[in-house]
Tab-separated table of C-alpha atoms and ligand atoms in Angstrom:
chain	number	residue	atom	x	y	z
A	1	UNK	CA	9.795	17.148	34.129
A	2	UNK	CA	8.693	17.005	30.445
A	3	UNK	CA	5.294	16.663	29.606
A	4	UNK	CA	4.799	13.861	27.117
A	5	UNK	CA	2.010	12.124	25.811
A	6	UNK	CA	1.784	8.340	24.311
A	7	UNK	CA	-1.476	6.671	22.455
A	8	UNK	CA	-1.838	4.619	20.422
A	9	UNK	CA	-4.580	2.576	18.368
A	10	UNK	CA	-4.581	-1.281	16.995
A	11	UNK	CA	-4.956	-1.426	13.297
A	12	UNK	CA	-7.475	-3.570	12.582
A	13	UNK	CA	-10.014	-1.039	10.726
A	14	UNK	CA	-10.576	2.290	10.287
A	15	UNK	CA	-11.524	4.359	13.571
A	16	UNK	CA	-14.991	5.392	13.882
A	17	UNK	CA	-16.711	7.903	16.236
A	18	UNK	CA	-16.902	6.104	19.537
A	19	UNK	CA	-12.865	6.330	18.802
A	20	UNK	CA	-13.185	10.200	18.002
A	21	UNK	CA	-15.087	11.016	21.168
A	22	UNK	CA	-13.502	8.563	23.467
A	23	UNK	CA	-9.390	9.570	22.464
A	24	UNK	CA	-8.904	11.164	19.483
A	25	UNK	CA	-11.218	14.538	19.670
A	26	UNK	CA	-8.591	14.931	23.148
A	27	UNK	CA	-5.325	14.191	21.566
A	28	UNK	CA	-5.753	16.684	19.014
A	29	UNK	CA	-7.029	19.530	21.725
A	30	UNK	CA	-4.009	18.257	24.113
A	31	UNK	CA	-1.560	18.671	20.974
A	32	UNK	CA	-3.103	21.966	19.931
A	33	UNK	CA	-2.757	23.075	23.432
A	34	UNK	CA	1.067	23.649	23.287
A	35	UNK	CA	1.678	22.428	27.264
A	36	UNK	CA	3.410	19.223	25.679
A	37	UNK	CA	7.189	19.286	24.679
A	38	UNK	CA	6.683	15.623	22.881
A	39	UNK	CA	3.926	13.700	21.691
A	40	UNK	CA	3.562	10.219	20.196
A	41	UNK	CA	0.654	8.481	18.657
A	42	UNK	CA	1.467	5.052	17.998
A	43	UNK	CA	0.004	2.575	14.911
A	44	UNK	CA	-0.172	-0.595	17.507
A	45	UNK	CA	0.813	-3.049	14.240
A	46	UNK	CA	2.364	-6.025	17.030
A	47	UNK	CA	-0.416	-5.491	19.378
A	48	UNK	CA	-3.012	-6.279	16.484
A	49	UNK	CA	-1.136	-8.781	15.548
A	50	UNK	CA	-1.472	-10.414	18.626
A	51	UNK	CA	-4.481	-11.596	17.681
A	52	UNK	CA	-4.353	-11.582	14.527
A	53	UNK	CA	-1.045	-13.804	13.715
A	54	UNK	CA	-3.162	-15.441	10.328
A	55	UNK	CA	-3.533	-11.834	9.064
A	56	UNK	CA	-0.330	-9.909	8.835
A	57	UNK	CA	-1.800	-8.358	5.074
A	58	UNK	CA	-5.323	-6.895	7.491
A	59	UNK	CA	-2.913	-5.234	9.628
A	60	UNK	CA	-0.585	-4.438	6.611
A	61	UNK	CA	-3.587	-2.685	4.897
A	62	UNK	CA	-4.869	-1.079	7.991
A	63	UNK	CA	-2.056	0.860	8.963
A	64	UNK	CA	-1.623	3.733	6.406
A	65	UNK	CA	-5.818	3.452	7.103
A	66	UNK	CA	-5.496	4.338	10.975
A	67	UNK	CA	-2.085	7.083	10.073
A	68	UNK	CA	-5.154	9.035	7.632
A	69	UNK	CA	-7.752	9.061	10.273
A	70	UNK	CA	-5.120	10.642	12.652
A	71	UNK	CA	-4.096	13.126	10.005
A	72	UNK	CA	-7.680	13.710	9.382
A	73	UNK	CA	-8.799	14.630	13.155
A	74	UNK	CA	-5.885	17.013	13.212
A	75	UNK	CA	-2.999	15.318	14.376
A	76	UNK	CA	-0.052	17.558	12.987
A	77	UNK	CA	2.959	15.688	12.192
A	78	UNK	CA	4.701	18.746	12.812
A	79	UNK	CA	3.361	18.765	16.661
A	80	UNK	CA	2.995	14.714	16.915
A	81	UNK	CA	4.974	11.489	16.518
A	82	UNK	CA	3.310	9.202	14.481
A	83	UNK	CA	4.881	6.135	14.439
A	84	UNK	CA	4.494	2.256	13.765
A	85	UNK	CA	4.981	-0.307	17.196
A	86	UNK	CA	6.870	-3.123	15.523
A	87	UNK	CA	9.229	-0.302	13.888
A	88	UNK	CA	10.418	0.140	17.369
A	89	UNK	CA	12.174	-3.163	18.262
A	90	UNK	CA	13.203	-1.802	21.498
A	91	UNK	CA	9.829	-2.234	23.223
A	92	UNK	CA	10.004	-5.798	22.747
A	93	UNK	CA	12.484	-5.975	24.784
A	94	UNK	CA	11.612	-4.026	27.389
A	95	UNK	CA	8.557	-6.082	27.116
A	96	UNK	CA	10.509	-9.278	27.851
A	97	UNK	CA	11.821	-7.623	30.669
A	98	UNK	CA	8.851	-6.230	32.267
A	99	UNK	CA	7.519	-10.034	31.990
A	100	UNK	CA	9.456	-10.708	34.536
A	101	UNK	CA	7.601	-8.184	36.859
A	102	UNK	CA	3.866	-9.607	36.483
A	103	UNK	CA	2.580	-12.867	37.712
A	104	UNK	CA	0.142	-14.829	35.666
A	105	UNK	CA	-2.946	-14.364	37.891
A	106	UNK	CA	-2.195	-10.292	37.294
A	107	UNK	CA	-2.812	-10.811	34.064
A	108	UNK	CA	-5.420	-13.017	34.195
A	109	UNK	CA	-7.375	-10.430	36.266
A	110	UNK	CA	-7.431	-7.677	33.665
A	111	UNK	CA	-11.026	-6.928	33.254
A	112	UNK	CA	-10.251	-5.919	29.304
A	113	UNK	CA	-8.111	-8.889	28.662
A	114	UNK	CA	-10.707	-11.201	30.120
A	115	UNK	CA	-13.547	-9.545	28.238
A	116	UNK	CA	-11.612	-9.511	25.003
A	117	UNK	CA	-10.699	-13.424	25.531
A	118	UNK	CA	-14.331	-14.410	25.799
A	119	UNK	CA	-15.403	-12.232	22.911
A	120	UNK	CA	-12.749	-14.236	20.477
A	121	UNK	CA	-13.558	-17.378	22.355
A	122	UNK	CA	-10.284	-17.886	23.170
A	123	UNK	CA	-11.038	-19.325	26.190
A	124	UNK	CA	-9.327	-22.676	25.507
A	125	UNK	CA	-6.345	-21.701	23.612
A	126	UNK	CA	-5.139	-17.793	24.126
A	127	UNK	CA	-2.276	-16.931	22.353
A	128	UNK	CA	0.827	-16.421	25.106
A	129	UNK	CA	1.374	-12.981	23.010
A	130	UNK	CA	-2.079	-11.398	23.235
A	131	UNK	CA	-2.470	-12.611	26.926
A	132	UNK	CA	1.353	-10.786	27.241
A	133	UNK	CA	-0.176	-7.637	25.520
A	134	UNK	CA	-0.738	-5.366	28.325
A	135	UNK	CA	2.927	-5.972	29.711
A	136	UNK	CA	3.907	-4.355	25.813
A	137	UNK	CA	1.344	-2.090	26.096
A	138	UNK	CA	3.412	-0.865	29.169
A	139	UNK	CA	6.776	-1.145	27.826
A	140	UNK	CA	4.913	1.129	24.847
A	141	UNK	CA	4.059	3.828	28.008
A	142	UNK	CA	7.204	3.375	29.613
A	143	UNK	CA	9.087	3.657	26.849
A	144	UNK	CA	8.417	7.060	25.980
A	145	UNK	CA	8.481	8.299	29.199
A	146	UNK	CA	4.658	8.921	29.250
A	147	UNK	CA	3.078	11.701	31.824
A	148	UNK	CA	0.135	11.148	30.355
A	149	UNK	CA	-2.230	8.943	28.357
A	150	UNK	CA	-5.501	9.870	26.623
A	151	UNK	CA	-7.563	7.086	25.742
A	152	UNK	CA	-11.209	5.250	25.794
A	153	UNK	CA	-12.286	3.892	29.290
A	154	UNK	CA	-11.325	0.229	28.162
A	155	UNK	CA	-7.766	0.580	28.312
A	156	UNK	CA	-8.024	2.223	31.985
A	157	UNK	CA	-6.953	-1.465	33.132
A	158	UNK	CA	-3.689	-1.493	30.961
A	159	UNK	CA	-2.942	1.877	32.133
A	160	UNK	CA	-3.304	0.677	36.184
A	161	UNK	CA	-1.183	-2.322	34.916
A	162	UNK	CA	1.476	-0.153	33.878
A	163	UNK	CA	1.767	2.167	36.864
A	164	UNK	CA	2.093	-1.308	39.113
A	165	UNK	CA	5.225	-2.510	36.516
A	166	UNK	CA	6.799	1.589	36.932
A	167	UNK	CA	6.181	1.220	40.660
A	168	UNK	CA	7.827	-2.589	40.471
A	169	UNK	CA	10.491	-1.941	38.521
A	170	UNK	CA	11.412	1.050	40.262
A	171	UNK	CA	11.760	-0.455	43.438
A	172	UNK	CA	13.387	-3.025	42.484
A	173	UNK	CA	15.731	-1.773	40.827
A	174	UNK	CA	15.760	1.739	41.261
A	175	UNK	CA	14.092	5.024	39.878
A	176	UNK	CA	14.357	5.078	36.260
A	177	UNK	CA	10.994	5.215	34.698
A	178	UNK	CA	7.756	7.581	34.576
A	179	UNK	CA	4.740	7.103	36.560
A	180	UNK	CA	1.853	8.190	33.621
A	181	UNK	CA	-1.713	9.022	34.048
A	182	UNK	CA	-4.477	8.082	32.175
A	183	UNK	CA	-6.574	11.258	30.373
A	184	UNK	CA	-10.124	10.476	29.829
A	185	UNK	CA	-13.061	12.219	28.141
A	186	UNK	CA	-14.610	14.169	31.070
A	187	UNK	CA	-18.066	13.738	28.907
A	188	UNK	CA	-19.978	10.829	30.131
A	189	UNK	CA	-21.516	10.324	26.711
A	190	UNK	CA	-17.800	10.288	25.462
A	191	UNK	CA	-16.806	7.932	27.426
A	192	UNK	CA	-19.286	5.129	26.806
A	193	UNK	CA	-20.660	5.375	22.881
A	194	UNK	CA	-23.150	2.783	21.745
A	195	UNK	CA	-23.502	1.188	18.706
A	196	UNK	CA	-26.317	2.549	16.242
A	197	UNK	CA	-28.085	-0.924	17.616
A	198	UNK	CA	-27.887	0.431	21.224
A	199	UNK	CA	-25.333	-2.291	22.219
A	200	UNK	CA	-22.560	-1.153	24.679
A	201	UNK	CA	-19.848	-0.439	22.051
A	202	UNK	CA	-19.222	0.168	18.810
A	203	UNK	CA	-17.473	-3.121	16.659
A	204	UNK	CA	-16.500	-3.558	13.417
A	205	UNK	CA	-17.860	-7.732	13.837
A	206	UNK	CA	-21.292	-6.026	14.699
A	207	UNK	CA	-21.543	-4.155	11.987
A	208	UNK	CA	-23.083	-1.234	14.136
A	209	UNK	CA	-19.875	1.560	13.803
A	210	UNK	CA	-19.825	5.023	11.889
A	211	UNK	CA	-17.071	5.690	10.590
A	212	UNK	CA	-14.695	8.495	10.520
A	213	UNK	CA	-14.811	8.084	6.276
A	214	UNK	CA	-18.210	7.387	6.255
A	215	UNK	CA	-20.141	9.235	3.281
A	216	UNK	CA	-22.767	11.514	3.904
A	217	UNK	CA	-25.600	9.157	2.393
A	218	UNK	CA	-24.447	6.508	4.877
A	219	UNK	CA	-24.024	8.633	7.966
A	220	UNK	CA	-28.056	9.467	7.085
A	221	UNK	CA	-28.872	5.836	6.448
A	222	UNK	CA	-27.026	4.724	9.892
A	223	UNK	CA	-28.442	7.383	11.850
A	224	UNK	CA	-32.030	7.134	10.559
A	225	UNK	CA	-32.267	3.509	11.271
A	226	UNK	CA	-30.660	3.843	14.992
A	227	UNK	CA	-31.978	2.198	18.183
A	228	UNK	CA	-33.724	4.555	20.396
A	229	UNK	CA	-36.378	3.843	22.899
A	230	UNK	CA	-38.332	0.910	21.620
A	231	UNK	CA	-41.152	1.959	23.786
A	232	UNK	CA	-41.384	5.092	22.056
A	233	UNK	CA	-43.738	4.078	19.151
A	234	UNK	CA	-46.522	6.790	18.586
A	235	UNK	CA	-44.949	10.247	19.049
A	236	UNK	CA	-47.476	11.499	21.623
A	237	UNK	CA	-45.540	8.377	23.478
A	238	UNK	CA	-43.218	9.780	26.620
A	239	UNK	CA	-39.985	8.505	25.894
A	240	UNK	CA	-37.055	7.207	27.272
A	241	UNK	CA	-33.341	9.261	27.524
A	242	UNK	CA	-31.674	6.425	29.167
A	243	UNK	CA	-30.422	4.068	27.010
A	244	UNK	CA	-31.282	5.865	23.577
A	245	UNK	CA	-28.346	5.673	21.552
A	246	UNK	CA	-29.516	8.885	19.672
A	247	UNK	CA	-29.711	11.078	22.908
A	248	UNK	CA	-26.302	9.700	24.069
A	249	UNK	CA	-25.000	10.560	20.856
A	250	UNK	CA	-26.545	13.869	20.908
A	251	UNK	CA	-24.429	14.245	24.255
A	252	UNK	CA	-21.324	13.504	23.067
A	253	UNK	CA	-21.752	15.229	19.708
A	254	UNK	CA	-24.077	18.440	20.144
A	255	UNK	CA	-23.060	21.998	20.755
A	256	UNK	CA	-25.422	25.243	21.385
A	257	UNK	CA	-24.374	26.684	17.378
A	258	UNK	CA	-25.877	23.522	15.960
A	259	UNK	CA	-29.774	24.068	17.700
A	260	UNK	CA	-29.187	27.439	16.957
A	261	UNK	CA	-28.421	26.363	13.262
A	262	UNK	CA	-30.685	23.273	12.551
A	263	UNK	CA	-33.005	23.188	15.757
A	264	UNK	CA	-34.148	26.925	16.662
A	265	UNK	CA	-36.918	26.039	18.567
A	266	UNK	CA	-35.107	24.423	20.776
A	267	UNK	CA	-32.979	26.189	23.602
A	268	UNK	CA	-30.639	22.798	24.235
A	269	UNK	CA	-30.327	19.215	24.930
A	270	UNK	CA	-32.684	19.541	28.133
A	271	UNK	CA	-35.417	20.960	26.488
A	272	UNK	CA	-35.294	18.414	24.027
A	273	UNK	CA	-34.818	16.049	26.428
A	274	UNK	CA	-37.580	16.573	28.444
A	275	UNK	CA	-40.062	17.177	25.326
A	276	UNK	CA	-39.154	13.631	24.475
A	277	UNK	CA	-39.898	12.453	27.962
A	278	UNK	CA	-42.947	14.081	28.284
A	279	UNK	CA	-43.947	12.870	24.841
A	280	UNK	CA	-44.811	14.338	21.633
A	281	UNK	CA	-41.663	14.546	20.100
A	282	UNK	CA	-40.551	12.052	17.545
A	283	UNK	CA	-37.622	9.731	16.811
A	284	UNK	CA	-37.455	11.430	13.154
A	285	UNK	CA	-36.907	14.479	14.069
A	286	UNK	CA	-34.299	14.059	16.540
A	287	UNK	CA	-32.881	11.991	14.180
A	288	UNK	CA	-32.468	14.706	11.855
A	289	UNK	CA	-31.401	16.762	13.999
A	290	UNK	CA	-28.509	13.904	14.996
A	291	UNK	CA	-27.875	13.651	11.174
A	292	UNK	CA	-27.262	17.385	10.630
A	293	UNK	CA	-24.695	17.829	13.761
A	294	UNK	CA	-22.730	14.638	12.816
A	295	UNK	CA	-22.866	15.607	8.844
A	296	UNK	CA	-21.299	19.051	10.326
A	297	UNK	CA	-18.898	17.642	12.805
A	298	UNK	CA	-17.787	14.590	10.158
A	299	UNK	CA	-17.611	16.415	6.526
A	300	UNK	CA	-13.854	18.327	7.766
A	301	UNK	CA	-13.212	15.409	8.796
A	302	UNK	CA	-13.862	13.570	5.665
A	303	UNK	CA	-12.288	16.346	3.422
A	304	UNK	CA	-9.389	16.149	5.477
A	305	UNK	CA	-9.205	12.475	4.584
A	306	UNK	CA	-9.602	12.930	1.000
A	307	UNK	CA	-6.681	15.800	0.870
A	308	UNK	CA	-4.005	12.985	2.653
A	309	UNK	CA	-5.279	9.929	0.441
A	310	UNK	CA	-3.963	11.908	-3.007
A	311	UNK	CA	-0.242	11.988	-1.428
A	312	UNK	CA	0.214	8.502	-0.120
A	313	UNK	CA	3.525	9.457	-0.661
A	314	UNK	CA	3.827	12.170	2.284
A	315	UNK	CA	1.777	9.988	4.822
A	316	UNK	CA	4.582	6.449	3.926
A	317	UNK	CA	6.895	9.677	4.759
A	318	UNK	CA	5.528	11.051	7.882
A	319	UNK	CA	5.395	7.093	9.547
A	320	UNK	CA	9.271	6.331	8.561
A	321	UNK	CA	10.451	9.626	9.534
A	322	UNK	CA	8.103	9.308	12.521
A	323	UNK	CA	9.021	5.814	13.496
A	324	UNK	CA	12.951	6.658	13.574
A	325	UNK	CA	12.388	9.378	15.725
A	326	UNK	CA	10.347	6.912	18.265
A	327	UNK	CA	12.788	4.855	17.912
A	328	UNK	CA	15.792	7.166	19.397
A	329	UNK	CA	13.744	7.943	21.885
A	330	UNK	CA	13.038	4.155	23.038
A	331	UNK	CA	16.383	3.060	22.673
A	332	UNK	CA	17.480	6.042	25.261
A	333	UNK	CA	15.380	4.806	27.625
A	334	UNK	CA	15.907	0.863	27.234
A	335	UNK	CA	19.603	2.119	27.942
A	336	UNK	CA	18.434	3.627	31.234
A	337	UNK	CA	16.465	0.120	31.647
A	338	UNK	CA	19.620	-2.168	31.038
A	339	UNK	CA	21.667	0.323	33.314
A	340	UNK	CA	19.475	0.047	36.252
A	341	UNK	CA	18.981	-3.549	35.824
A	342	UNK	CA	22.612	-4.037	35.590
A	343	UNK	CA	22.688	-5.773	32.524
A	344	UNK	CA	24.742	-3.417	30.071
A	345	UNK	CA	27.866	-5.699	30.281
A	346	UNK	CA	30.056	-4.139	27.790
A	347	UNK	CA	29.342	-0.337	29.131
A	348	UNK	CA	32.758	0.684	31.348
A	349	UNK	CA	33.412	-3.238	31.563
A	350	UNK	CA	30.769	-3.939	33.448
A	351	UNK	CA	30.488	-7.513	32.854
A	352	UNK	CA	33.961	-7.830	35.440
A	353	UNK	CA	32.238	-5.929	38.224
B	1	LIG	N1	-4.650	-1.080	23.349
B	1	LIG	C1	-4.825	0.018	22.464
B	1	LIG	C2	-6.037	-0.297	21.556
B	1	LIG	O1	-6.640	-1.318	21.700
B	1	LIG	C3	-3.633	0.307	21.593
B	1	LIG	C4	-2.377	0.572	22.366
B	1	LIG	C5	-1.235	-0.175	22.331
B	1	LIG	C6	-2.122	1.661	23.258
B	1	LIG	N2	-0.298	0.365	23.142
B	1	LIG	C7	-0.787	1.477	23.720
B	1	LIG	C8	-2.879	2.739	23.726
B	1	LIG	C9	-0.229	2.361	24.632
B	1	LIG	C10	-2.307	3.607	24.624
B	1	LIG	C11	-0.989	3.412	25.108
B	1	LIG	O2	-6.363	0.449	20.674
């Protein structure tokens, strides 16, 4: 069987570094590893908009945004798809299709859906289309014939979703689509990033992100002011690990080259560690330290950036060019789709049989 990965982000900002650790840091190591014979990353445009129906120009503005972070991290458009969702008509239908599959109370029980509906307080009135969105999200999956998914921890409900539709539809009416599995970072630090304010994730509404296009002066001002342990308050104070943004961030971000580079007289993160929780080690200069590996690990990044935003040109290319080829691919297997469901009438006059 072909190996084939689908992901896929919501334009509704620019990604930041909970997105680069949790997905993107993989996708680019998965591409790079050559075991994939297709790969598409996906600019969800119609899933954004399904809460965001007032702002079509947001989502507009955001998508060439989200196609240069990609090309920034090191997605290669010559080894990856990337494509826009609403380009690809055909997984709306199979989305209307796959409604079909799921009751109402599966939906409701989605532990992201019914996080994200308190969060936008659309507890009285949810949009039929964004409480729908996992069923696309599948038909997104399915569509491409997905082995495998990489992506943050909070879509692992969408993902279990869509193997109960592949096993659904496939018994009902017959094998014809791909079971996928879901690829997570296997760094717990990765898999969970705070805020800078120590809250349980990063959002652009809290204000508490770094960004993948952050400048250096700002990447210093965020880090410098970032929640640690509040406990901690004269350095000869033990300290606390758990729950320190900066240490989890250390975790997800540090490798031995950069104590060797900016903290010699340190062996790792467990001797700084357990310095900190013995006490007499301060918040400033682990801070620091934080600055200088996320300067290092963001400024290719950044200059990557800066090289695809003088030829909008090539990235308006790579999308179209990208988005057709997504879109064969769809429509071969919403043929498969209408074949096993019977419903390709006109194919060999089926419509008399
Ligand atoms: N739900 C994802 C997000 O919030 C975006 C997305 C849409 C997606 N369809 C997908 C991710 C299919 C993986 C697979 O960013």
């Amino acid at each position: 069987m072909k190996q084939v990965i689908l992901t896929g982000d919501r334009p509704t900002g620019r990604l930041h570094v909970g997105h680069y650790v949790g997905s993107l840091k993989r996708r680019v190591d998965l591409q790079n590893s050559g075991k994939y014979d297709e790969i598409y990353i996906m600019v969800a445009d119609a899933q954004a908009l399904t809460d965001n129906a007032e702002h079509p120009e947001k989502v507009r503005q955001n998508i060439m945004q989200v196609a240069l972070d990609y090309l920034a991290c090191g997605i290669d458009p010559e080894k990856s798809t990337i494509f826009i969702q609403s380009m690809v008509p055909e997984l709306t239908e199979l989305t209307f299709y796959y409604m079909n599959l799921v009751t109402v109370a599966r939906v409701q029980r989605n532990p992201t859906v019914k996080a994200e509906i308190k969060m936008r307080n659309f507890e009285a009135s949810i949009p039929v289309g964004f409480f729908c969105y996992p069923i696309s999200q599948a038909a997104d999956i399915t569509a491409f014939k997905a082995t495998e998914v990489p992506v943050g921890e909070d879509q692992m409900p969408m993902i279990e979703q869509c193997k109960e539709i592949v096993h659904k539809f496939n018994s009902v009416y017959g094998e014809t689509l791909v079971d996928p599995k879901i690829v997570l970072p296997d760094n717990e630090a990765c898999l969970r990033l705070p805020g800078t304010d120590g809250k349980a994730k990063m959002s652009k509404s809290l204000g508490n992100c770094i960004y993948l296009s952050e400048d250096p002066a700002d990447i210093k001002k965020k880090v410098m002011s970032m929640y640690t342990d509040p406990n901690h308050i004269r350095v000869e104070d033990p300290g606390q690990i758990e729950g320190n943004s900066v240490f989890t961030y250390l975790d997800a971000f540090s490798k031995p080259e950069y104590f060797e580079e900016f903290l010699p007289d340190y062996s790792g993160m467990d001797e700084l560690k357990e310095h900190y929780t013995r006490g007499g080690l301060g918040d400033v200069k682990v801070k620091k330290f934080l600055n200088n590996v996320l300067q290092a690990e963001l400024a290719p990044i950044r200059e990557r950036r800066q090289m695809w935003e003088k030829r909008p040109q090539d990235v308006y290319d790579i999308l179209k060019s990208g988005s057709e080829v997504a879109r064969a691919k769809a429509a071969e297997t919403l043929a498969d789709v209408r074949r096993a469901m019977k419903i390709d009438y006109f194919e060999n006059d089926n419509l008399f049989k």
